[in-house]
Structures are given as C-alpha cells and as structure tokens.
Amino acid sequence: MNWLSRKITFSFFIILSLGFLALFVIDKAVESRLNNLPIISNVSNFELTNFDNQKFTNDQLVGKLSLISFIFTNCEDACPIMSSHFSILQKRFYDSNSIQFISITVDPSFDSKDILKDYSKNYSIKDNWFFLTGDLQAIISLAEDGLFVSAALLPTGHSTRFILVDQNANIRRYYEGTDESSIFEIQNDILTLLDT
Amino acid sequence: MNIRLFFRSALLSTILAYLLIFIGGLVRVSGAGMGCPNWPKCGDNWIPPTNVDFEQFNLTLAWIEFINRSFGAILGISIIVLCFLSIKYFYSNKKILSISFLSLFLVIANGVVGGALVWTNLNPFIKTFHMILALALVSSLSFLTVESYKNLRDKKIILNSASLPNKKIILIFAFLIIIEILLGTGIRTNIEIIQTEFPLLNKSEQLDSIPFYKYFHTFLGFTLLFLSFYLYKKFSNHSLRIIKSLNTFILCMIIVQILLGELLVFFELPQLARLFHTWGSSWLVGISVIYYNLIDYELA
C-alpha cells in the first residue's frame, strides 16, 4: 500500500468512525426526549364546568394530549402571558385533533361563565380550549392533590406552571408558563408524545 | 524547528476547528442547542449535573451541548498558544501575526455568539451567524497552516506560472462556494422557522414551503461540479502533486455534497446526511483558502 492510499484509507476510517459516533449521539438524543417525559402520576378524578355549561371531567383527558394551566381573568401579570403562550401553541397545532388546552380559573366567585367566555375570545380560536370553573375547594384539591401544583393564597398565589398530560391522563411534565422558552420545549414534547 | 512548532500548532488548531464544526453540527441536528438552558454555565454549575429532576434538564442533551462548549474552550486555548508562538517567531511577519490574532478574536466572538444563541432561544439568524463565524475561523486557521508551511520549505519549486491554475478561477470558485453556503444556510433557516411555526407539517411539506431560491442552491451546486471538473481535467497531468490532489479532492467533495444534498431532499432530511452536508461545506471553504494561498506562493 503506498503512502497516498494509506492516507485515504485512514481518512475514510476516521470519517466512518465520526459517522457512527454521530449516529449514536443522534439516537441517544431521540431516546432521551422520551425518557425525559416520565409518567409522574395519574390525574385524579375531577368534575368542573366549561363556560358553555358543559361538564368537563377527568374522563375527557383520555385520548388526547392536554396542556393545563391555572389562571384568573383579573390577573394582570402572569396570566396574560400564560394565556398568550397557550394561544401560540393552539395556533401552531391548529390542524391536530389530538391536543386540547385547559385553563382553570382560581377565582370562581368572580370568574362567571360569561366572564370566562369573554376572556376566551381574546385568546382562543378553536373549540379545543376549555375554560373551566367550579367549586373553589374542588379546584384547590385538583391543583394540589390531582396535579401537584401549589394553590395557596388564591387567586394571586396560583401556580404559573403548565402541566402536560398524556392520552392516558398521566402527568408527563411541568413547564414554567410565563417563560417564553417553554413554548419551544412544549412543542418538542408534544411532537414526541404524538409520535409514540 | 521553531517555525515547525508554529506550523504544527496551526495545523492542530485547524483540525480542532474542523472537529468543532462537526460537533456543532451534531448539536444542531440532535436538537441539543438548549441542552444547557443558560450560558456560560450549564444549569447552576459549569459542568452539567449527572442526576437531576426531569423538569429542568435533559441530561443527554446537556452533555452533548457541554462537550461542544468544552471543545470550543480547548480550541480557544490552542489558539492562545498559537498567538504566543506568532509573537515569538513571526513578530516581523505582520500577515501571520495579524491573522493569528484575528483567529483568537473569531474564536472568542463565536463563543459569545454561542451564548447569544442560548439567550435568544436558538434564534435561526444567530445560528447562521454562528456558522459563518466558524467558517471564517477555519479559513484563517487554514491560511496560517499553509502560510507557515511555506516558511518551512527552504527550496521553492520553480514552476512555469503558465502551467498553474489561474488565481482568478480559484477566487471565483471560492466566491461561488460562499454564495452556495449562504443559500444553504438560508434554506436551513427557512426550514427551522417553518418547523417552529407549523410543527405539524411533515418534512416534504416543509421543503415545499421554501421559496424558489432553493433551486438556485441546486443549480449552483451543478455549476460548481462543472467548474471543479474543468479544474480536474485541465490540471490532471500537473507536475506538482499537490495541485492534482487538491483538484481531485475538490471534485470528489462536490460530488459527495451533491449526493448528500439529493439525499436530504428525497429522503426527507436524514440527520446524518445534514450533518455531513454542513461539515463538507466547511471543508470546501478551507480547501479554497489553501488552494489560493498555494498558487499565490508558487507564483511569487
């Protein structure tokens, strides 16, 4: 083997190794996305009402990916940001019937169904976004015991986290709802879960 | 001996820079860009944690991104050494001295641009800028390697200048390569914006949504193929082996790039092909710099 062909063989070997290494890394990255969405817990039973008077229970979580937030319409800081993030995601996944959005008021005594309906018009463009209300105690219990987010000193003390729930009503991941980078994360996770 | 040391240092930095571009490409195709959610630290520490709750971190992605950053730091150190050597041995050679410091500036600047990428949540335009700076860096390092190599050779091979490729052709070639890369990064940026705005589109729908300029990328690719074939044919019997090798290498690279490009279109952007397509383009930039510099030297 002469000098040049030895060099070519060597380079070929290096590139081949880099290729295999890259394949391994890409594969690990794909795998890690799913591993990063462990089943945290099953959402406990609940029954709330949408602004159009329709009941919404935990059974309706089955079969769809759900993104859940806690808000109230008088909230001036976090909630408008959180709802606008939901709005962006709703637009981007407009064509999918496998995703639903759920915003639960933490101020049910003020947020009547009409107020929630008006509020929804500012953000929602499709009927896959439910604005739920109900008994305050039931809402606190759903937040704290069903979804494991804080619900102290309501309404202002509500959690600003988004909760991603899979098609089997299992909690898969939490996100900081006011953080813009969460949109990017949620999008990737939704695509990962839709693929599985 | 001292010049040899500088040459070796420049060669090492060049190789490291190419590997860094490869790793950077790997970060991009594996989607690990936000693996570390902040910069320059990764989480609360400089090194990503080994176990942490799932909400904050994807450890695999964090480590991929961390290796990219660490490799950047190693390249930075290697270029700092190069700068010291340039002061020591090439103080009077302003070309080598200034390009060494330009390389240092580029590697630091690109580190900061990498930080800006994280701060802006991987803004596609900053991604492109990150890539362009990396190409500028391999160009300047390739230049230093060739330039110091020239100083190593005490006897010049005297050649009939008429037998050498025209400098203008190489300049045109390099210029077309840069345009081709800009078109390619444009397509990439466009796809990423479409992916973000319309996450439900499949790969071929994403490709279809790109404006007509994508065809220029293909057209220019074939133009480069003809140009490299012309160079290969014309100088296939050249007495200087390196000229022949460079022409053969360029022709092979262009063919490989076209094949990878077609693979990207017809097999819906397989990640490995994307990675090598990007990496190959950086090789062509470096090769153009080396080629031009070599002719410049032989003609001098």
Tab-separated table of N, CA and C in Angstrom, chain B residues 228-290:
chain	number	residue	atom	x	y	z
B	228	SER	N	-15.363	22.371	-11.029
B	228	SER	CA	-14.348	21.510	-10.418
B	228	SER	C	-13.909	20.419	-11.390
B	229	PHE	N	-14.833	20.002	-12.253
B	229	PHE	CA	-14.478	19.002	-13.261
B	229	PHE	C	-13.497	19.610	-14.279
B	230	TYR	N	-13.749	20.864	-14.611
B	230	TYR	CA	-12.853	21.589	-15.524
B	230	TYR	C	-11.444	21.668	-14.922
B	231	LEU	N	-11.365	22.069	-13.651
B	231	LEU	CA	-10.066	22.165	-12.969
B	231	LEU	C	-9.372	20.800	-12.946
B	232	TYR	N	-10.163	19.790	-12.663
B	232	TYR	CA	-9.616	18.439	-12.563
B	232	TYR	C	-9.044	17.984	-13.900
B	233	LYS	N	-9.791	18.221	-14.965
B	233	LYS	CA	-9.378	17.806	-16.306
B	233	LYS	C	-8.140	18.577	-16.751
B	234	LYS	N	-8.222	19.879	-16.574
B	234	LYS	CA	-7.174	20.750	-17.087
B	234	LYS	C	-5.826	20.480	-16.427
B	235	PHE	N	-5.858	20.188	-15.154
B	235	PHE	CA	-4.589	20.035	-14.426
B	235	PHE	C	-4.345	18.597	-13.978
B	236	SER	N	-4.961	17.668	-14.703
B	236	SER	CA	-4.813	16.266	-14.282
B	236	SER	C	-3.387	15.757	-14.460
B	237	ASN	N	-2.621	16.417	-15.352
B	237	ASN	CA	-1.241	15.963	-15.543
B	237	ASN	C	-0.237	16.938	-14.946
B	238	HIS	N	-0.669	17.718	-14.024
B	238	HIS	CA	0.216	18.736	-13.466
B	238	HIS	C	1.392	18.086	-12.743
B	239	SER	N	2.560	18.731	-12.885
B	239	SER	CA	3.771	18.143	-12.300
B	239	SER	C	3.776	18.242	-10.769
B	240	LEU	N	3.072	19.214	-10.260
B	240	LEU	CA	3.050	19.366	-8.796
B	240	LEU	C	1.919	18.488	-8.232
B	241	ARG	N	2.296	17.528	-7.401
B	241	ARG	CA	1.323	16.550	-6.930
B	241	ARG	C	0.180	17.203	-6.148
B	242	ILE	N	0.548	18.230	-5.371
B	242	ILE	CA	-0.488	18.821	-4.511
B	242	ILE	C	-1.614	19.468	-5.329
B	243	ILE	N	-1.245	20.033	-6.484
B	243	ILE	CA	-2.272	20.642	-7.347
B	243	ILE	C	-3.247	19.551	-7.822
B	244	LYS	N	-2.674	18.429	-8.234
B	244	LYS	CA	-3.524	17.318	-8.684
B	244	LYS	C	-4.425	16.839	-7.542
B	245	SER	N	-3.791	16.663	-6.359
B	245	SER	CA	-4.563	16.170	-5.203
B	245	SER	C	-5.690	17.123	-4.847
B	246	LEU	N	-5.380	18.422	-4.855
B	246	LEU	CA	-6.410	19.402	-4.498
B	246	LEU	C	-7.575	19.337	-5.474
B	247	ASN	N	-7.266	19.279	-6.774
B	247	ASN	CA	-8.342	19.223	-7.771
B	247	ASN	C	-9.185	17.973	-7.612
B	248	THR	N	-8.506	16.833	-7.373
B	248	THR	CA	-9.249	15.579	-7.195
B	248	THR	C	-10.132	15.671	-5.956
B	249	PHE	N	-9.537	16.211	-4.894
B	249	PHE	CA	-10.267	16.324	-3.635
B	249	PHE	C	-11.516	17.196	-3.794
B	250	ILE	N	-11.319	18.345	-4.458
B	250	ILE	CA	-12.450	19.270	-4.650
B	250	ILE	C	-13.553	18.594	-5.461
B	251	LEU	N	-13.159	17.924	-6.552
B	251	LEU	CA	-14.162	17.254	-7.391
B	251	LEU	C	-14.934	16.204	-6.576
B	252	CYS	N	-14.186	15.392	-5.822
B	252	CYS	CA	-14.848	14.356	-5.004
B	252	CYS	C	-15.795	14.987	-3.988
B	253	MET	N	-15.304	16.060	-3.334
B	253	MET	CA	-16.134	16.708	-2.309
B	253	MET	C	-17.434	17.248	-2.904
B	254	ILE	N	-17.321	17.879	-4.099
B	254	ILE	CA	-18.527	18.450	-4.729
B	254	ILE	C	-19.512	17.321	-5.066
B	255	ILE	N	-18.982	16.217	-5.583
B	255	ILE	CA	-19.866	15.082	-5.923
B	255	ILE	C	-20.552	14.566	-4.650
B	256	VAL	N	-19.760	14.394	-3.593
B	256	VAL	CA	-20.329	13.914	-2.322
B	256	VAL	C	-21.388	14.893	-1.816
B	257	GLN	N	-21.087	16.197	-1.921
B	257	GLN	CA	-22.033	17.211	-1.452
B	257	GLN	C	-23.356	17.147	-2.232
B	258	ILE	N	-23.246	16.969	-3.554
B	258	ILE	CA	-24.470	16.891	-4.367
B	258	ILE	C	-25.275	15.640	-3.971
B	259	LEU	N	-24.557	14.527	-3.786
B	259	LEU	CA	-25.260	13.297	-3.393
B	259	LEU	C	-25.942	13.471	-2.042
B	260	LEU	N	-25.219	14.071	-1.093
B	260	LEU	CA	-25.818	14.298	0.236
B	260	LEU	C	-27.021	15.228	0.134
B	261	GLY	N	-26.881	16.258	-0.701
B	261	GLY	CA	-27.969	17.227	-0.888
B	261	GLY	C	-29.216	16.546	-1.425
B	262	GLU	N	-29.024	15.675	-2.426
B	262	GLU	CA	-30.175	14.960	-3.003
B	262	GLU	C	-30.799	14.010	-1.976
B	263	LEU	N	-29.914	13.407	-1.169
B	263	LEU	CA	-30.364	12.530	-0.084
B	263	LEU	C	-31.272	13.301	0.877
B	264	LEU	N	-30.869	14.558	1.139
B	264	LEU	CA	-31.640	15.418	2.043
B	264	LEU	C	-33.037	15.663	1.495
B	265	VAL	N	-33.106	15.904	0.183
B	265	VAL	CA	-34.396	16.237	-0.418
B	265	VAL	C	-35.271	14.985	-0.547
B	266	PHE	N	-34.672	13.909	-1.085
B	266	PHE	CA	-35.518	12.761	-1.419
B	266	PHE	C	-35.762	11.809	-0.254
B	267	PHE	N	-34.926	11.878	0.759
B	267	PHE	CA	-35.178	11.033	1.927
B	267	PHE	C	-35.544	11.865	3.148
B	268	GLU	N	-36.079	13.064	2.866
B	268	GLU	CA	-36.625	13.921	3.921
B	268	GLU	C	-35.642	14.213	5.049
B	269	LEU	N	-34.531	14.789	4.681
B	269	LEU	CA	-33.580	15.359	5.644
B	269	LEU	C	-33.080	14.414	6.726
B	270	PRO	N	-32.503	13.273	6.371
B	270	PRO	CA	-31.944	12.441	7.435
B	270	PRO	C	-30.829	13.220	8.143
B	271	GLN	N	-30.830	13.086	9.459
B	271	GLN	CA	-29.958	13.961	10.247
B	271	GLN	C	-28.474	13.778	9.951
B	272	LEU	N	-28.075	12.536	9.724
B	272	LEU	CA	-26.658	12.286	9.479
B	272	LEU	C	-26.202	12.944	8.167
B	273	ALA	N	-27.060	12.880	7.146
B	273	ALA	CA	-26.727	13.499	5.861
B	273	ALA	C	-26.623	15.014	6.024
B	274	ARG	N	-27.511	15.576	6.837
B	274	ARG	CA	-27.491	17.019	7.110
B	274	ARG	C	-26.169	17.422	7.738
B	275	LEU	N	-25.754	16.595	8.700
B	275	LEU	CA	-24.519	16.883	9.435
B	275	LEU	C	-23.319	16.888	8.493
B	276	PHE	N	-23.217	15.856	7.640
B	276	PHE	CA	-22.063	15.766	6.746
B	276	PHE	C	-22.141	16.785	5.615
B	277	HIS	N	-23.353	17.143	5.210
B	277	HIS	CA	-23.524	18.164	4.169
B	277	HIS	C	-22.966	19.503	4.673
B	278	THR	N	-23.293	19.831	5.906
B	278	THR	CA	-22.798	21.081	6.502
B	278	THR	C	-21.287	21.019	6.702
B	279	TRP	N	-20.840	19.901	7.211
B	279	TRP	CA	-19.412	19.759	7.502
B	279	TRP	C	-18.599	19.815	6.206
B	280	GLY	N	-19.107	19.133	5.184
B	280	GLY	CA	-18.423	19.120	3.884
B	280	GLY	C	-18.264	20.524	3.322
B	281	SER	N	-19.279	21.359	3.529
B	281	SER	CA	-19.190	22.722	3.003
B	281	SER	C	-18.048	23.478	3.689
B	282	SER	N	-17.824	23.194	4.970
B	282	SER	CA	-16.734	23.883	5.670
B	282	SER	C	-15.377	23.410	5.140
B	283	TRP	N	-15.303	22.158	4.738
B	283	TRP	CA	-14.062	21.649	4.144
B	283	TRP	C	-13.745	22.391	2.852
B	284	LEU	N	-14.800	22.609	2.049
B	284	LEU	CA	-14.587	23.267	0.761
B	284	LEU	C	-14.090	24.699	0.947
B	285	VAL	N	-14.559	25.344	2.004
B	285	VAL	CA	-14.095	26.701	2.285
B	285	VAL	C	-12.594	26.664	2.614
B	286	GLY	N	-12.212	25.782	3.506
B	286	GLY	CA	-10.802	25.669	3.903
B	286	GLY	C	-9.909	25.307	2.723
B	287	ILE	N	-10.398	24.378	1.900
B	287	ILE	CA	-9.615	23.930	0.732
B	287	ILE	C	-9.400	25.084	-0.248
B	288	SER	N	-10.447	25.907	-0.433
B	288	SER	CA	-10.301	27.057	-1.330
B	288	SER	C	-9.218	27.994	-0.826
B	289	VAL	N	-9.199	28.230	0.477
B	289	VAL	CA	-8.182	29.118	1.064
B	289	VAL	C	-6.788	28.536	0.821
B	290	ILE	N	-6.655	27.239	1.067
B	290	ILE	CA	-5.352	26.581	0.894
B	290	ILE	C	-4.920	26.643	-0.583
